[in-house]
mmCIF file of C-alpha atoms in Angstrom:
data_model
loop_
_atom_site.group_PDB
_atom_site.id
_atom_site.type_symbol
_atom_site.label_atom_id
_atom_site.label_comp_id
_atom_site.label_asym_id
_atom_site.label_seq_id
_atom_site.Cartn_x
_atom_site.Cartn_y
_atom_site.Cartn_z
ATOM 1 C CA UNK A 1 79.801 256.500 -128.640
ATOM 2 C CA UNK A 2 78.316 253.076 -128.162
ATOM 3 C CA UNK A 3 78.429 249.493 -129.298
ATOM 4 C CA UNK A 4 75.912 247.117 -130.864
ATOM 5 C CA UNK A 5 76.396 243.385 -131.330
ATOM 6 C CA UNK A 6 75.091 241.462 -134.317
ATOM 7 C CA UNK A 7 74.914 237.669 -134.560
ATOM 8 C CA UNK A 8 74.102 235.037 -137.172
ATOM 9 C CA UNK A 9 74.998 237.218 -140.154
ATOM 10 C CA UNK A 10 75.407 235.313 -143.451
ATOM 11 C CA UNK A 11 78.742 235.370 -145.275
ATOM 12 C CA UNK A 12 78.970 236.214 -148.985
ATOM 13 C CA UNK A 13 81.672 235.013 -151.359
ATOM 14 C CA UNK A 14 83.411 237.542 -153.620
ATOM 15 C CA UNK A 15 84.959 236.115 -156.812
ATOM 16 C CA UNK A 16 86.060 237.472 -160.171
ATOM 17 C CA UNK A 17 83.583 236.935 -163.067
ATOM 18 C CA UNK A 18 85.545 234.069 -164.680
ATOM 19 C CA UNK A 19 86.482 232.277 -161.449
ATOM 20 C CA UNK A 20 87.090 228.549 -162.038
ATOM 21 C CA UNK A 21 86.653 227.345 -158.426
ATOM 22 C CA UNK A 22 83.562 226.844 -156.294
ATOM 23 C CA UNK A 23 83.072 226.689 -152.523
ATOM 24 C CA UNK A 24 82.129 223.169 -151.429
ATOM 25 C CA UNK A 25 82.159 223.736 -147.667
ATOM 26 C CA UNK A 26 79.411 225.102 -145.419
ATOM 27 C CA UNK A 27 79.983 228.696 -144.277
ATOM 28 C CA UNK A 28 79.260 229.495 -140.631
ATOM 29 C CA UNK A 29 77.291 232.590 -139.612
ATOM 30 C CA UNK A 30 79.289 235.575 -138.367
ATOM 31 C CA UNK A 31 78.997 237.580 -135.153
ATOM 32 C CA UNK A 32 80.548 241.012 -134.696
ATOM 33 C CA UNK A 33 80.429 244.276 -132.802
ATOM 34 C CA UNK A 34 79.951 247.716 -134.317
ATOM 35 C CA UNK A 35 81.202 250.827 -132.507
ATOM 36 C CA UNK A 36 80.319 254.415 -133.252
ATOM 37 C CA UNK A 37 78.074 257.356 -132.455
ATOM 38 C CA UNK A 38 74.736 256.354 -130.913
ATOM 39 C CA UNK A 39 72.875 258.280 -133.617
ATOM 40 C CA UNK A 40 74.533 256.188 -136.366
ATOM 41 C CA UNK A 41 74.133 252.916 -134.440
ATOM 42 C CA UNK A 42 70.424 253.591 -133.956
ATOM 43 C CA UNK A 43 69.925 253.740 -137.732
ATOM 44 C CA UNK A 44 72.053 250.675 -138.550
ATOM 45 C CA UNK A 45 70.157 247.513 -139.507
ATOM 46 C CA UNK A 46 71.584 243.978 -139.916
ATOM 47 C CA UNK A 47 70.856 244.217 -143.665
ATOM 48 C CA UNK A 48 73.453 247.005 -143.901
ATOM 49 C CA UNK A 49 76.236 244.748 -142.565
ATOM 50 C CA UNK A 50 77.892 242.546 -145.188
ATOM 51 C CA UNK A 51 80.481 239.970 -144.035
ATOM 52 C CA UNK A 52 82.333 238.500 -147.013
ATOM 53 C CA UNK A 53 85.260 236.336 -148.087
ATOM 54 C CA UNK A 54 87.347 237.595 -151.027
ATOM 55 C CA UNK A 55 88.612 234.649 -153.092
ATOM 56 C CA UNK A 56 90.065 236.733 -155.943
ATOM 57 C CA UNK A 57 93.678 235.905 -155.014
ATOM 58 C CA UNK A 58 93.179 232.137 -154.542
ATOM 59 C CA UNK A 59 93.928 230.199 -157.717
ATOM 60 C CA UNK A 60 94.143 226.547 -156.578
ATOM 61 C CA UNK A 61 91.568 224.058 -155.295
ATOM 62 C CA UNK A 62 91.885 222.700 -151.775
ATOM 63 C CA UNK A 63 91.350 224.055 -148.282
ATOM 64 C CA UNK A 64 92.245 227.676 -147.551
ATOM 65 C CA UNK A 65 92.046 229.772 -144.368
ATOM 66 C CA UNK A 66 90.378 233.026 -145.442
ATOM 67 C CA UNK A 67 89.904 236.178 -143.364
ATOM 68 C CA UNK A 68 86.366 237.489 -142.976
ATOM 69 C CA UNK A 69 86.017 241.089 -144.131
ATOM 70 C CA UNK A 70 83.024 243.314 -143.441
ATOM 71 C CA UNK A 71 81.423 246.115 -145.452
ATOM 72 C CA UNK A 72 78.949 248.390 -143.640
ATOM 73 C CA UNK A 73 76.512 250.568 -145.576
ATOM 74 C CA UNK A 74 75.761 253.897 -143.983
ATOM 75 C CA UNK A 75 77.728 256.167 -141.670
ATOM 76 C CA UNK A 76 81.501 256.107 -142.299
ATOM 77 C CA UNK A 77 82.145 256.713 -138.573
ATOM 78 C CA UNK A 78 81.044 253.155 -137.705
ATOM 79 C CA UNK A 79 83.842 250.729 -136.850
ATOM 80 C CA UNK A 80 83.553 246.931 -137.018
ATOM 81 C CA UNK A 81 85.412 244.942 -134.367
ATOM 82 C CA UNK A 82 85.408 241.490 -132.811
ATOM 83 C CA UNK A 83 84.491 239.537 -135.946
ATOM 84 C CA UNK A 84 83.907 235.917 -134.966
ATOM 85 C CA UNK A 85 85.077 233.741 -136.512
ATOM 86 C CA UNK A 86 87.741 236.033 -137.937
ATOM 87 C CA UNK A 87 88.975 233.344 -140.323
ATOM 88 C CA UNK A 88 86.986 230.632 -142.095
ATOM 89 C CA UNK A 89 88.364 227.429 -143.608
ATOM 90 C CA UNK A 90 87.050 227.355 -147.177
ATOM 91 C CA UNK A 91 87.181 224.230 -149.326
ATOM 92 C CA UNK A 92 87.404 224.966 -153.048
ATOM 93 C CA UNK A 93 86.940 222.602 -155.982
ATOM 94 C CA UNK A 94 87.317 223.072 -159.726
ATOM 95 C CA UNK A 95 84.036 224.074 -161.355
ATOM 96 C CA UNK A 96 82.723 221.250 -163.511
ATOM 97 C CA UNK A 97 82.430 222.252 -167.146
ATOM 98 C CA UNK A 98 78.797 222.404 -168.236
ATOM 99 C CA UNK A 99 77.754 219.670 -170.653
ATOM 100 C CA UNK A 100 77.747 220.919 -174.205
ATOM 101 C CA UNK A 101 74.377 220.423 -175.888
ATOM 102 C CA UNK A 102 74.444 218.380 -179.050
ATOM 103 C CA UNK A 103 73.472 220.466 -182.051
ATOM 104 C CA UNK A 104 70.045 219.696 -183.450
ATOM 105 C CA UNK A 105 69.807 218.416 -186.999
ATOM 106 C CA UNK A 106 68.209 220.974 -189.283
ATOM 107 C CA UNK A 107 64.658 220.188 -190.288
ATOM 108 C CA UNK A 108 64.192 219.440 -194.009
ATOM 109 C CA UNK A 109 62.594 222.183 -196.009
ATOM 110 C CA UNK A 110 58.957 221.503 -196.897
ATOM 111 C CA UNK A 111 59.628 221.684 -200.636
ATOM 112 C CA UNK A 112 62.792 219.573 -200.569
ATOM 113 C CA UNK A 113 62.770 216.405 -202.706
ATOM 114 C CA UNK A 114 62.497 213.155 -200.799
#
């Protein structure tokens, strides 16, 4: 067994499809350690490590302390530990409704009387 450290990993935000809030705060990069068999660690790339925040249970705007979770593609024997920061303060705001386009007036037919 061994350990590899990874730093400056970007955080993704997980939301349901019809989520009505948006993140308005800057997300810091994540550092973490991965433990496991040397053979599996040797094949692991930073692109296979996915830190994320799951907002699916948060329904109100404001500031929320959210735990950082990590998904690792590849060998199931790999274990993520020492996630830093382990919790991120997320500021959420209500998504502004998109402006509705005004309907265009239909063009007169070429043979219509004037």
